[in-house]
Coordinates of C-alpha atoms in Angstrom, one line a residue:
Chain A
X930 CA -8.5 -74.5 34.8
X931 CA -11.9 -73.3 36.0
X932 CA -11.8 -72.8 40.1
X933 CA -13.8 -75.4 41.8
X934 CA -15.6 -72.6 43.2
X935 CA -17.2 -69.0 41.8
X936 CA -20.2 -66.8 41.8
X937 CA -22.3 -65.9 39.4
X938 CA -21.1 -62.2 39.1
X939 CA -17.2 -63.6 38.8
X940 CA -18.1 -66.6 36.4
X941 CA -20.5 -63.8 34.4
X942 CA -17.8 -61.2 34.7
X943 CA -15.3 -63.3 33.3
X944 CA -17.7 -65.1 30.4
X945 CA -18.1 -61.1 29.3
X946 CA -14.7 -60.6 28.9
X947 CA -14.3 -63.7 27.1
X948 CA -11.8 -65.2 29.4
X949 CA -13.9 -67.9 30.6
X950 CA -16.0 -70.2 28.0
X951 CA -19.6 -71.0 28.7
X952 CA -18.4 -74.9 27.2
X953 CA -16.0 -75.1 29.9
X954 CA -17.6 -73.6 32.7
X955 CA -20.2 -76.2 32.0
X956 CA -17.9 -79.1 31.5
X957 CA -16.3 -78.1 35.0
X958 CA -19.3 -78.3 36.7
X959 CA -20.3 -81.5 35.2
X960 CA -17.3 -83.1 36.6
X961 CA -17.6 -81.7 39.7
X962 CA -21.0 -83.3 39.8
X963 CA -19.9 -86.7 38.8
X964 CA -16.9 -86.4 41.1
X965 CA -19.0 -85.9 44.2
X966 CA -22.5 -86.0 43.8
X967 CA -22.4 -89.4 44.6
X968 CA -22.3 -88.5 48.1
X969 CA -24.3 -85.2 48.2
X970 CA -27.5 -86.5 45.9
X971 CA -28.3 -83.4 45.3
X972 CA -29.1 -84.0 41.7
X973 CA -31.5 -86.8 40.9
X974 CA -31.6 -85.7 37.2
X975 CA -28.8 -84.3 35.4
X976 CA -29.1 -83.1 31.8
X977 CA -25.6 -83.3 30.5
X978 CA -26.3 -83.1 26.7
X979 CA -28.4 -80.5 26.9
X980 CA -26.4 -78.3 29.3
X981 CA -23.3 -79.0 26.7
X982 CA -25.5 -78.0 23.9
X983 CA -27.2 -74.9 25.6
X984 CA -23.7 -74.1 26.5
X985 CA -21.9 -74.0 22.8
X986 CA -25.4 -72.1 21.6
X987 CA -24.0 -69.5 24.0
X988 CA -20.4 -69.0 23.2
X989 CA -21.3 -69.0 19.9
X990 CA -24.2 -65.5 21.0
X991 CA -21.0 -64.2 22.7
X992 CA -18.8 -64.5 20.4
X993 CA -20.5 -62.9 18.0
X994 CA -20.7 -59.9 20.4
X995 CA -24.6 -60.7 21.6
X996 CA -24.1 -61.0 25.1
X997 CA -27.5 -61.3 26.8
X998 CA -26.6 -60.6 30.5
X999 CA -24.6 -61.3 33.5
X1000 CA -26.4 -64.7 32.9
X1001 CA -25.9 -65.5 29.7
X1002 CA -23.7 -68.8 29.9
X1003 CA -23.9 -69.3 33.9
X1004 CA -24.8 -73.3 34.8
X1005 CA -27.7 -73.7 37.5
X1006 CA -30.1 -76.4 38.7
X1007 CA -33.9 -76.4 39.4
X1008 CA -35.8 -77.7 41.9
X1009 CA -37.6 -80.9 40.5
X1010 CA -41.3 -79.4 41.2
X1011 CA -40.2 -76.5 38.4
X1012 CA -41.6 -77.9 35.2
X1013 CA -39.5 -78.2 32.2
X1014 CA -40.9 -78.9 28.8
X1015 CA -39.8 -82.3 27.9
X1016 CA -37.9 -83.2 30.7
X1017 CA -39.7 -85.3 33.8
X1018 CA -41.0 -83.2 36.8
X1019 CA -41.5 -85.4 39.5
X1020 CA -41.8 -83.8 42.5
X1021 CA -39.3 -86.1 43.7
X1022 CA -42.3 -88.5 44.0
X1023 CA -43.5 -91.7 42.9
X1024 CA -46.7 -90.2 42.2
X1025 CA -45.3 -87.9 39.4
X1026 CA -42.8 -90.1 38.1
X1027 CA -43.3 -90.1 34.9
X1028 CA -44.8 -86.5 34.4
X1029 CA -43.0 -84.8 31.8
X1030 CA -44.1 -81.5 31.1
X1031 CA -45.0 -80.0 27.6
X1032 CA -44.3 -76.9 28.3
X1033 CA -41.4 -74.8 30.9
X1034 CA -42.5 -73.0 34.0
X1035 CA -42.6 -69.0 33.6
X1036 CA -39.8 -68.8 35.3
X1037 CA -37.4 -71.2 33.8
X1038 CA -38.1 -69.9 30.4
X1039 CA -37.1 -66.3 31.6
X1040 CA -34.1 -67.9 33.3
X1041 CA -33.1 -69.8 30.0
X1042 CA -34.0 -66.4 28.1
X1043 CA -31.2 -64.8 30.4
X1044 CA -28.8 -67.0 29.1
X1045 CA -28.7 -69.6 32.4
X1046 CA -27.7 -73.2 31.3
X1047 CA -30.1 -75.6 33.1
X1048 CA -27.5 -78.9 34.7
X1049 CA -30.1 -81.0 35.7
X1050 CA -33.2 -81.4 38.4
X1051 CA -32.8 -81.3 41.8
X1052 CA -33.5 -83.5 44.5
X1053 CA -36.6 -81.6 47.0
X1054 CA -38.5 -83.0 49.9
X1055 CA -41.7 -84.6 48.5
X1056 CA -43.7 -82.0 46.9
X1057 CA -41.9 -79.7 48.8
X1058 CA -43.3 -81.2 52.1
X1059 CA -42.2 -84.4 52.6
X1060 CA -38.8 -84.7 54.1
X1061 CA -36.1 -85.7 54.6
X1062 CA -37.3 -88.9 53.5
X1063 CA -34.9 -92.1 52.6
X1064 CA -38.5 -94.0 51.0
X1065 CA -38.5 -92.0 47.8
X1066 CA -37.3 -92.8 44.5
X1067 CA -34.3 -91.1 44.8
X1068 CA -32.4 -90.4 48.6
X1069 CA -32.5 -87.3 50.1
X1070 CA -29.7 -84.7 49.5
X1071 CA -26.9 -84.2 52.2
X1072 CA -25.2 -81.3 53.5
X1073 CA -21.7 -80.6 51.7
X1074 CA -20.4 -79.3 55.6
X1075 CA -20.9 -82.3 57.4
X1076 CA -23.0 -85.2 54.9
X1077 CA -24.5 -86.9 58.1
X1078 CA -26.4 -83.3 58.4
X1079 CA -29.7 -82.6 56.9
X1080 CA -29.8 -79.7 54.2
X1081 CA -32.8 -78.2 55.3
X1082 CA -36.0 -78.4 53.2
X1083 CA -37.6 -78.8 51.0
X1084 CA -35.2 -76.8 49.0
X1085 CA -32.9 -79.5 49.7
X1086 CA -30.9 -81.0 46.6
X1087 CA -30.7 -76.4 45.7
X1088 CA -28.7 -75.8 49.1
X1089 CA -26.4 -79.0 49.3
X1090 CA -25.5 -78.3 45.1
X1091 CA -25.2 -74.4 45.1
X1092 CA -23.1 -75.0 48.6
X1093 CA -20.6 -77.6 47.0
X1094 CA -20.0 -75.8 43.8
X1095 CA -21.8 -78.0 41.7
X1096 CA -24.0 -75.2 39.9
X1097 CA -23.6 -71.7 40.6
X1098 CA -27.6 -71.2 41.6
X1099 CA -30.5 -72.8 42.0
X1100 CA -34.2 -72.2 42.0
X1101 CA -36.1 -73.2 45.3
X1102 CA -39.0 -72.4 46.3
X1103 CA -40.8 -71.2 49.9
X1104 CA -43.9 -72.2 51.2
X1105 CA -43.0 -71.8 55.1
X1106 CA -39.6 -71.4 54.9
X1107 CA -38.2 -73.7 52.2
X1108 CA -36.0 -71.5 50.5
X1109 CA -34.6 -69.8 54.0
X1110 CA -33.9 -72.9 55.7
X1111 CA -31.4 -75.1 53.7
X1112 CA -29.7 -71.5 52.9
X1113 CA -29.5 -71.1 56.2
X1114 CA -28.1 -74.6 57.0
X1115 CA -26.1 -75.0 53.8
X1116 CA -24.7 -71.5 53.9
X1117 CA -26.0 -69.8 51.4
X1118 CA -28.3 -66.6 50.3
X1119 CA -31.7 -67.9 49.8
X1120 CA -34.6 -64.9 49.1
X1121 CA -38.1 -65.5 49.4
X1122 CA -39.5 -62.9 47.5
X1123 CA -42.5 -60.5 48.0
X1124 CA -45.6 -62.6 47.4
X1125 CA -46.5 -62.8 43.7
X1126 CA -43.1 -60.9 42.3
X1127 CA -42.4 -64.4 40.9
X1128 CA -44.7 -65.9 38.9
X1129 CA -45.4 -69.5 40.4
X1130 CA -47.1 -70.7 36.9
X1131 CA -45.4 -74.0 36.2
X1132 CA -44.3 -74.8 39.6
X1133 CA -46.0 -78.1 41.3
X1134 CA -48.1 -76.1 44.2
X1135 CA -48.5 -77.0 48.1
X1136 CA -50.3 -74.5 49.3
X1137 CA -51.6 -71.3 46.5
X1138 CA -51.9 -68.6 49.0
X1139 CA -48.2 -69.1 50.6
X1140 CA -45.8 -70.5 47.5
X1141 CA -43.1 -68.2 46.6
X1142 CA -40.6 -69.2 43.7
X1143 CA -37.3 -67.6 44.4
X1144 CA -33.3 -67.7 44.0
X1145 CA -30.6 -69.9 46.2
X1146 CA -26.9 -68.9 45.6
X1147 CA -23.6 -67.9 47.3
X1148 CA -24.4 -64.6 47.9
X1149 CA -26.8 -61.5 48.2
X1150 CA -25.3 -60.2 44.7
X1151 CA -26.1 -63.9 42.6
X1152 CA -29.3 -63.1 44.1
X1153 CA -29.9 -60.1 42.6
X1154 CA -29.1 -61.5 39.3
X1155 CA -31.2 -64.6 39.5
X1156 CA -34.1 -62.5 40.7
X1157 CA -33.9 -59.9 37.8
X1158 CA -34.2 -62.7 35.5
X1159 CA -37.2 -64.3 37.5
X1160 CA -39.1 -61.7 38.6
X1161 CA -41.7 -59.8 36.5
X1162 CA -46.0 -60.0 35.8
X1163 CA -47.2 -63.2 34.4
X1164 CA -50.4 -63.5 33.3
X1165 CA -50.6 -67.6 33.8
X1166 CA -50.7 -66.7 37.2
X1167 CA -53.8 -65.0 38.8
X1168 CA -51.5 -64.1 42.4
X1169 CA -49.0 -62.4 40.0
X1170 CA -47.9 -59.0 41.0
X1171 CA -48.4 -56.3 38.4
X1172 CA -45.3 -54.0 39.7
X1173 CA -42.5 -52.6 38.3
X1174 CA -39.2 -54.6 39.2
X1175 CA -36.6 -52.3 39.7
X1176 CA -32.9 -53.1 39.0
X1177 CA -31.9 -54.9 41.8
X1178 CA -28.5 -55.2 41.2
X1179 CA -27.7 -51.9 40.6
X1180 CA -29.4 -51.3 44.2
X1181 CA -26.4 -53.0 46.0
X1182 CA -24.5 -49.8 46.4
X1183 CA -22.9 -51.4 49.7
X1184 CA -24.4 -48.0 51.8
X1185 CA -27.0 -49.3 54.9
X1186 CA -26.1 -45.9 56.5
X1187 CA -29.6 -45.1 57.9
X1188 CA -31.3 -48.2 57.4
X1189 CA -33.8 -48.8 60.6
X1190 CA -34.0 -52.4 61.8
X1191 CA -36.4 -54.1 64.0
X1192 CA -35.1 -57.0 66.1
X1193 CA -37.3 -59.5 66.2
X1194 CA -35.6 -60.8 69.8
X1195 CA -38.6 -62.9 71.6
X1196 CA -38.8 -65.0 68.2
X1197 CA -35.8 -66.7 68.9
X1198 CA -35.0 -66.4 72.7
X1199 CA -38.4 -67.2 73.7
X1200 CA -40.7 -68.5 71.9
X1201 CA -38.4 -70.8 69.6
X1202 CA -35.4 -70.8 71.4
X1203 CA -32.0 -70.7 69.1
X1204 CA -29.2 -72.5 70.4
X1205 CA -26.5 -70.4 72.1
X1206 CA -23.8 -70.3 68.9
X1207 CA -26.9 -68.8 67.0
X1208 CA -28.2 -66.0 69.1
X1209 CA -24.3 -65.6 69.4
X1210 CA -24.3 -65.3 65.1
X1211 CA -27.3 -62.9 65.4
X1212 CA -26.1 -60.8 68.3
X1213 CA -22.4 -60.2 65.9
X1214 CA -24.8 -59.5 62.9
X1215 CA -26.2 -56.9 65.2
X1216 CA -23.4 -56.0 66.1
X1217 CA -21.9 -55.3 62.0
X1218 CA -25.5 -53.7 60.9
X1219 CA -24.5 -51.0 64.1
X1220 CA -20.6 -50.7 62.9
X1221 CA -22.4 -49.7 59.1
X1222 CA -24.5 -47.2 60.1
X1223 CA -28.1 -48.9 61.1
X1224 CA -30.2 -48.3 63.4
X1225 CA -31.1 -51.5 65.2
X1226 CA -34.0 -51.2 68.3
X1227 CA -36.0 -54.2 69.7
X1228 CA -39.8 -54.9 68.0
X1229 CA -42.2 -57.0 69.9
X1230 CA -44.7 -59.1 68.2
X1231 CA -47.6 -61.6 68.7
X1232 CA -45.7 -64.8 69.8
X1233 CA -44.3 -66.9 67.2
X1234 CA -46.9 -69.9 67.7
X1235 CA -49.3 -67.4 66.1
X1236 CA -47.9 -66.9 63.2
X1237 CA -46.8 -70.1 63.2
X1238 CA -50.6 -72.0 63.0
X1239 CA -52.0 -69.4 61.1
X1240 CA -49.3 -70.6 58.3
X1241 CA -49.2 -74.2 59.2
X1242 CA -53.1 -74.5 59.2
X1243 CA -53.5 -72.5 56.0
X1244 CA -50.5 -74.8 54.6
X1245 CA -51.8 -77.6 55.4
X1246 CA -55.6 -77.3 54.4
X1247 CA -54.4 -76.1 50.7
X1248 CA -51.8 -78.6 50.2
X1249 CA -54.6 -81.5 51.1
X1250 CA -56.9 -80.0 48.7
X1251 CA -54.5 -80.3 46.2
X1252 CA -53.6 -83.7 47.1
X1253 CA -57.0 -85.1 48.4
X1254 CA -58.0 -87.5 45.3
X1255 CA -54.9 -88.7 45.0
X1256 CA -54.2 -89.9 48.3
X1257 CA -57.4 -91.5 48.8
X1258 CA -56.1 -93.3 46.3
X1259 CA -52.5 -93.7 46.1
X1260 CA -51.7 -93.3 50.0
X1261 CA -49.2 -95.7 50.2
X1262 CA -47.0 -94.5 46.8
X1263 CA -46.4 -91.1 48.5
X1264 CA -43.4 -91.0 51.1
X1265 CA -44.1 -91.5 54.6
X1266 CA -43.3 -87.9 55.9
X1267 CA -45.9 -86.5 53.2
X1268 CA -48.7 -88.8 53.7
X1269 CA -48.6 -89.3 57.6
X1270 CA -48.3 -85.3 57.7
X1271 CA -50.4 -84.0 55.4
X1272 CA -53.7 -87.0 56.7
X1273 CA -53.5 -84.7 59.9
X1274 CA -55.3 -82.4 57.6
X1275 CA -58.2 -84.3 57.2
X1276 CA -58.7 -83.3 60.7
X1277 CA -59.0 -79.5 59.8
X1278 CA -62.1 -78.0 59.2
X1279 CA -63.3 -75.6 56.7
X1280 CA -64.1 -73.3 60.2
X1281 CA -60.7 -74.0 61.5
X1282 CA -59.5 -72.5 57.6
X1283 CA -61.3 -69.7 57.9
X1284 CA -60.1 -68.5 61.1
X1285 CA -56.8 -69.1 60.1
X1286 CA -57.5 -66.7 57.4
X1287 CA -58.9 -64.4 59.5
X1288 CA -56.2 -64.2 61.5
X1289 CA -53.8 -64.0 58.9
X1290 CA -55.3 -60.6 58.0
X1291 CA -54.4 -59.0 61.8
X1292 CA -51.1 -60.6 61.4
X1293 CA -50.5 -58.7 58.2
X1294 CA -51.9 -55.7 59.3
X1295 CA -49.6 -56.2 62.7
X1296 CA -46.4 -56.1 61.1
X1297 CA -47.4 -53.4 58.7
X1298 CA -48.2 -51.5 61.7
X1299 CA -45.0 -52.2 63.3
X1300 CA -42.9 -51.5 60.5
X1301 CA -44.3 -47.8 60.0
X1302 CA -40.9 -46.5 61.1
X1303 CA -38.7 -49.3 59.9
X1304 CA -37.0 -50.6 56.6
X1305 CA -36.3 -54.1 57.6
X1306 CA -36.6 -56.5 60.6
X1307 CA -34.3 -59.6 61.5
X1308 CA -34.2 -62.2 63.1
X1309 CA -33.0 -65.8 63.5
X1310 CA -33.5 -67.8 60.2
X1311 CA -33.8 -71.5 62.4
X1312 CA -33.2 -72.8 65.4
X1313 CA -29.2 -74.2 65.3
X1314 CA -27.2 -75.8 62.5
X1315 CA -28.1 -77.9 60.6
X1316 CA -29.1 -81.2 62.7
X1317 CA -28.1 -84.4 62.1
X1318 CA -30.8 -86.8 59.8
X1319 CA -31.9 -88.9 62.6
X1320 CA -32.5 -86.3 65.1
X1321 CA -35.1 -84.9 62.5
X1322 CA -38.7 -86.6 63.4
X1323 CA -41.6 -87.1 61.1
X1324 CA -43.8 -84.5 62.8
X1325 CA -40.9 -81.6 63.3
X1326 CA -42.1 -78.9 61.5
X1327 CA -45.2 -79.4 64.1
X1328 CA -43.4 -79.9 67.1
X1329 CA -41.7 -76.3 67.6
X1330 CA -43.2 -72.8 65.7
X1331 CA -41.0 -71.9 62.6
X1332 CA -38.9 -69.2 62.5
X1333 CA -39.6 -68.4 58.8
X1334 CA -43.3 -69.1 58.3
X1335 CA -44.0 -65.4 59.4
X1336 CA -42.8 -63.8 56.4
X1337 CA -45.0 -66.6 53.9
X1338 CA -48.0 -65.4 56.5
X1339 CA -47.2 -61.8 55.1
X1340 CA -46.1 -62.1 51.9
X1341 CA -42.9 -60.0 52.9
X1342 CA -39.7 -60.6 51.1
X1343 CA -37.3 -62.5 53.7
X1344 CA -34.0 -63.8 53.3
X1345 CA -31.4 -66.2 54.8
X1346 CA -27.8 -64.8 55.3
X1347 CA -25.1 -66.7 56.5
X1348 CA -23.8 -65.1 59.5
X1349 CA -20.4 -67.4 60.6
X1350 CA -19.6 -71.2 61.4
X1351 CA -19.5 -73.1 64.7
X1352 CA -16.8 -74.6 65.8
X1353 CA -17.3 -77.6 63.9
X1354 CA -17.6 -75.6 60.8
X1355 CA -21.5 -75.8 59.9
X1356 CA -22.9 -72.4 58.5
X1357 CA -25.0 -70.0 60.7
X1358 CA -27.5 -67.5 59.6
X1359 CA -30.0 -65.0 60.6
X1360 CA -33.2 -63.4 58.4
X1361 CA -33.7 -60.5 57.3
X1362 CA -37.6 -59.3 56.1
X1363 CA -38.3 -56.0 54.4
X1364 CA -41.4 -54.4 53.6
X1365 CA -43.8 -55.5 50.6
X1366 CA -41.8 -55.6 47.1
X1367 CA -38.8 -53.8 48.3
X1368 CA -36.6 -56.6 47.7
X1369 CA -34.1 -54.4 47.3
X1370 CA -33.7 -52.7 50.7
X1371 CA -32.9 -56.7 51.7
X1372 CA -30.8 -57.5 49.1
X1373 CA -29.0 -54.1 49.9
X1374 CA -28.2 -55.0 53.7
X1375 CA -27.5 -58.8 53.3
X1376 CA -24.9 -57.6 50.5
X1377 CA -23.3 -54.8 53.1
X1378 CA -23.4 -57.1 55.9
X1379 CA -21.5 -59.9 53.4
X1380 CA -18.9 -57.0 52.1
X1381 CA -18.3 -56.0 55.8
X1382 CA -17.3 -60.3 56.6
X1383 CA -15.4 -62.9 55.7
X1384 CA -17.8 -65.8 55.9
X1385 CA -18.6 -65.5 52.0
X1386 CA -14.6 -66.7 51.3
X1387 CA -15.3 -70.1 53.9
X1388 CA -16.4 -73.0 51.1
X1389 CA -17.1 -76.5 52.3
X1390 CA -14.1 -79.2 52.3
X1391 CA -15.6 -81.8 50.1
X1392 CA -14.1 -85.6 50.0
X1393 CA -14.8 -87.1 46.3
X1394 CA -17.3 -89.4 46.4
Chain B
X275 CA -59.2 -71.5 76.1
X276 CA -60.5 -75.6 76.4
X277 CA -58.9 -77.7 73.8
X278 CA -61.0 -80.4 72.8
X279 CA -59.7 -83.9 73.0
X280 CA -59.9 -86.2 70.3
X281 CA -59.1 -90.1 71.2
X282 CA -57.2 -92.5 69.2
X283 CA -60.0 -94.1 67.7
X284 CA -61.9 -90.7 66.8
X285 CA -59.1 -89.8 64.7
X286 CA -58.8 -93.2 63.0
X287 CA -62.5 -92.9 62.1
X288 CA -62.2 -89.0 60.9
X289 CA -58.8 -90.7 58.9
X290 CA -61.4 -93.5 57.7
X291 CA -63.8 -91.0 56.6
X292 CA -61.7 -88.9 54.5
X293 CA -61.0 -92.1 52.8
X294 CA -57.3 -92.0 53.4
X295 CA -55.5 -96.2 53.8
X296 CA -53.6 -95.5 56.4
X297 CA -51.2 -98.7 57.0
X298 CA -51.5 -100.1 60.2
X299 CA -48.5 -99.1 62.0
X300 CA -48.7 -95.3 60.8
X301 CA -52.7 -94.5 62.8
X302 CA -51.3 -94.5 66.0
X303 CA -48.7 -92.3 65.1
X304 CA -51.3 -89.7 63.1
X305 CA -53.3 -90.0 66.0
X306 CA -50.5 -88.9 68.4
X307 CA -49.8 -85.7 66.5
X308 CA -53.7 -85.0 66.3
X309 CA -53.0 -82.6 69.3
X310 CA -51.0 -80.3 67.1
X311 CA -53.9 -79.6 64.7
X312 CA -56.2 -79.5 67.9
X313 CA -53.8 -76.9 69.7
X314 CA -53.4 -74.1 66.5
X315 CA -56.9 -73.9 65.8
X316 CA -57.9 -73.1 69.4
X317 CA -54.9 -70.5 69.2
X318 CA -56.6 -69.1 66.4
X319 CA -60.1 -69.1 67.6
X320 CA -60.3 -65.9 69.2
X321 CA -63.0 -63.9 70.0
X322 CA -63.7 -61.0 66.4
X323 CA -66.1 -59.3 65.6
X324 CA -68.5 -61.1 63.2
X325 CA -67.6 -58.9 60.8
X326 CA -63.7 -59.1 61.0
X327 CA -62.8 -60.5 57.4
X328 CA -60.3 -62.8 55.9
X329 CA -57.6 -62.1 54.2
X330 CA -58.0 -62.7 50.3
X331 CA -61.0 -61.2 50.0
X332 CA -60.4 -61.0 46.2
X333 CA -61.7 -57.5 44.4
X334 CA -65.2 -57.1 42.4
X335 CA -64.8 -59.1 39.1
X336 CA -63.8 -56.6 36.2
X337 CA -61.6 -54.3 38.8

């Protein structure tokens, strides 16, 4: 009987010493998904067949002593804006509905070439910006801890599967903090990478200069895995990073003892101020990076709202370039979120673009400056727990400066790390940021910080649907 | 730093302009968040050098 519940490193652990088969493991999770997707959405494609075929193509490698990785055999789900030859890529949008892509994102071929079994396509805000939205072709995912709660977005259907055991990862992807977020509400690790250590060729774009492709899973360690697989140079895409990727699983040696941490306070006391359970989570997380052996001293910054516009403007003015024709003249068939926000950028002009850019240079410059003497800052990864649906307002990510747009302004790698429950049991996190391509100095901390816990062994209570 | 204004029926026409349908009962909603827009890029209007460049300036072709 296959637990309703495991990590990549146990499920690839056990696949390696042939005492779990990739067929079952697959089947398992394909029940799961039938038993309680129903009430999660998470999935608004699932690729049964194919999973059970990729799946019996693998025990058959492994049996035959060609085991391909900690992988190889390992059940995930992708995002719907990663294409996939032959399979529709719709952006969760009636725009693309009937895209079907002839060939497979960078990305999701390397992933496959690891050995990971694609379940299906993932439900995502609209193009990764419109969200949550109950006006799409399919509804909006729901959050496995409480399912009148919003996932968080635009990573949405990635968080509320990889969080209910339905898939062991997910791809998501981060344009201002859409990997961070639902890992932050749904519990999980979510890493925005360094800019342009995944190749974004083959993943639907809203805004070139800020999109970062990147991993969703239970912990720090799955993490490491996915991004192994995902990470590299690709040529299809011009913003790729030509730079060795280290092994960033062999990294996780559990030691922090040293490690120099900038607390990023203001960001969440005072210029976005976190509920009182959260600065509570963050103070504890403190608190544990102290007990291990970091240094952790306060770091002042420009105020939030800064980095904030900078990201939202630049956002913005890409994502309507991108979108421009089509909404003159499809309007109405996008979702109401996407189109009401993104018309607000017909209102930016190429002036107000460049000064955003502009700015985005100091800002860059800023935190390489105040990270001279540091390995890693963090700070909160959003504001509370996850909210309810209807407290969530079509304007939001306007109406208060995000927490995680920083680290898309600066190309940093940042992550979301689950840092406790409130009483009512919904996941807290806070963020960790690192310094340019040293993914593994974060994954190093968020998987010491995890060892030193117990939050990793709390899984949701799910009711079948 | 003075933010400049823009009145319900300015944004409408910009809307109009850009050739974006809006439906009827979404303007006055657009037009109510204008102020957002309005509000970052006075924030990120500072006074720079003329010379203080982007970021992105991409590298000489063949480099």
């Amino acid at each position: 009987m296959v637990p309703d519940f495991l990590t990549i490193a146990e499920a690839g652990a056990l696949i390696a010493k042939r005492e779990l088969s990739p067929v079952e493991l697959v089947q398992s999770r394909l029940t799961r998904i039938e038993r309680l997707d129903g009430k999660l959405n998470s999935f608004i494609r699932v690729l049964g067949d194919e999973a059970f075929a990729a799946a019996r193509s693998a025990e058959a490698e492994i049996i035959a002593g060609r085991l391909r990785g900690p992988l190889h055999g390992i059940p995930i789900g992708l995002k719907d804006i990663y294409e996939t030859k032959g399979i529709p890529t719709t952006g969760h949008s009636k725009v693309m509905i009937d895209h079907v892509p002839a060939q497979d994102a960078t990305s999701v071929r390397r992933l496959t070439e690891a050995g990971a079994i694609v379940l299906g396509k993932l439900a995502t805000h609209e193009f990764a910006f419109g969200g949550p939205s109950f006006d799409l072709p399919w509804p909006p995912a729901r959050n496995p801890w409480d399912t009148s709660r919003f996932t968080g977005g635009s990573s949405s259907g990635t968080g509320a599967a990889v969080a209910a055991g339905l898939c062991l990862g997910g791809t998501g992807s981060d344009t201002g903090g859409s990997i961070r977020g639902p890992a932050a509400f749904c519990g999980l690790a979510g890493l925005k990478p360094s800019y342009g250590r995944i190749s974004r060729a083959g993943i639907l774009p809203l805004a070139f200069s800020l999109d970062h492709a990147g991993p969703m899973a239970w912990t720090a360690e799955d993490c490491a895995i996915m991004l192994q697989a995902m990470a590299g140079h690709d040529p299809a895409d011009p913003a790729s990073a030509n730079r060795p990727v280290r092994d960033y699983r062999a990294a996780l040696s559990g030691e922090v003892k040293g490690l120099r941490i900038g607390l990023i306070r203001h960001f969440y006391e005072i210029d976005n101020p976190a509920n009182e359970v959260t600065q509570q989570g963050i103070a504890n997380a403190v608190k544990v990076f102290e007990g291990l052996g970091c240094s952790v001293n306060e770091l002042r910054l420009s105020p939030l709202a800064d980095w904030a516009a900078c990201g939202v403007m630049i956002m913005l003015a890409e994502g309507y370039a991108i979108h421009e024709a089509t909404l003159r003249e499809r309007f109405i068939d996008y979702g109401e979120a996407f189109r009401d926000r993104m018309a607000l950028a017909a209102l930016i002009t190429g002036g107000d673009y460049v000064q955003a850019v502009r700015r985005r240079r100091e800002l860059i410059a800023e935190l390489g400056a105040a990270m001279t003497d540091l390995d890693l800052v963090i700070t909160a990864a959003a504001p509370s727990e996850a909210p309810t649906f209807n407290s969530v307002s079509k304007f939001a990510i306007l109406e208060r400066p995000s927490l995680t747009m920083p680290f898309n302004v600066t190309g940093s790698p940042a992550m979301s790390v689950c840092c406790g429950y409130t009483l009512a049991g919904l996941p807290l996190a806070f963020q960790l940021a690192g310094k340019p391509f040293d993914e593994a100095t974060v994954l190093r901390a968020a998987h010491a910080y995890e060892r030193a816990t117990p939050w990793r062994s709390i899984r949701p209570t799910l009711p079948p649907s | 730093m003075k933010t400049q204004s823009m009145t319900r029926g300015e944004v409408e026409s910009a809307l109009a302009r850009a050739g974006l349908e809006i439906p009827e009962r979404e303007k006055p909603e657009i037009a109510a968040a204008a102020h957002f827009i309005e509000e970052m890029a006075a924030r990120l209007r500072r006074k720079r050098e003329m010379g203080a460049e982007p970021a992105h300036i991409f590298p000489p072709p063949g480099e």
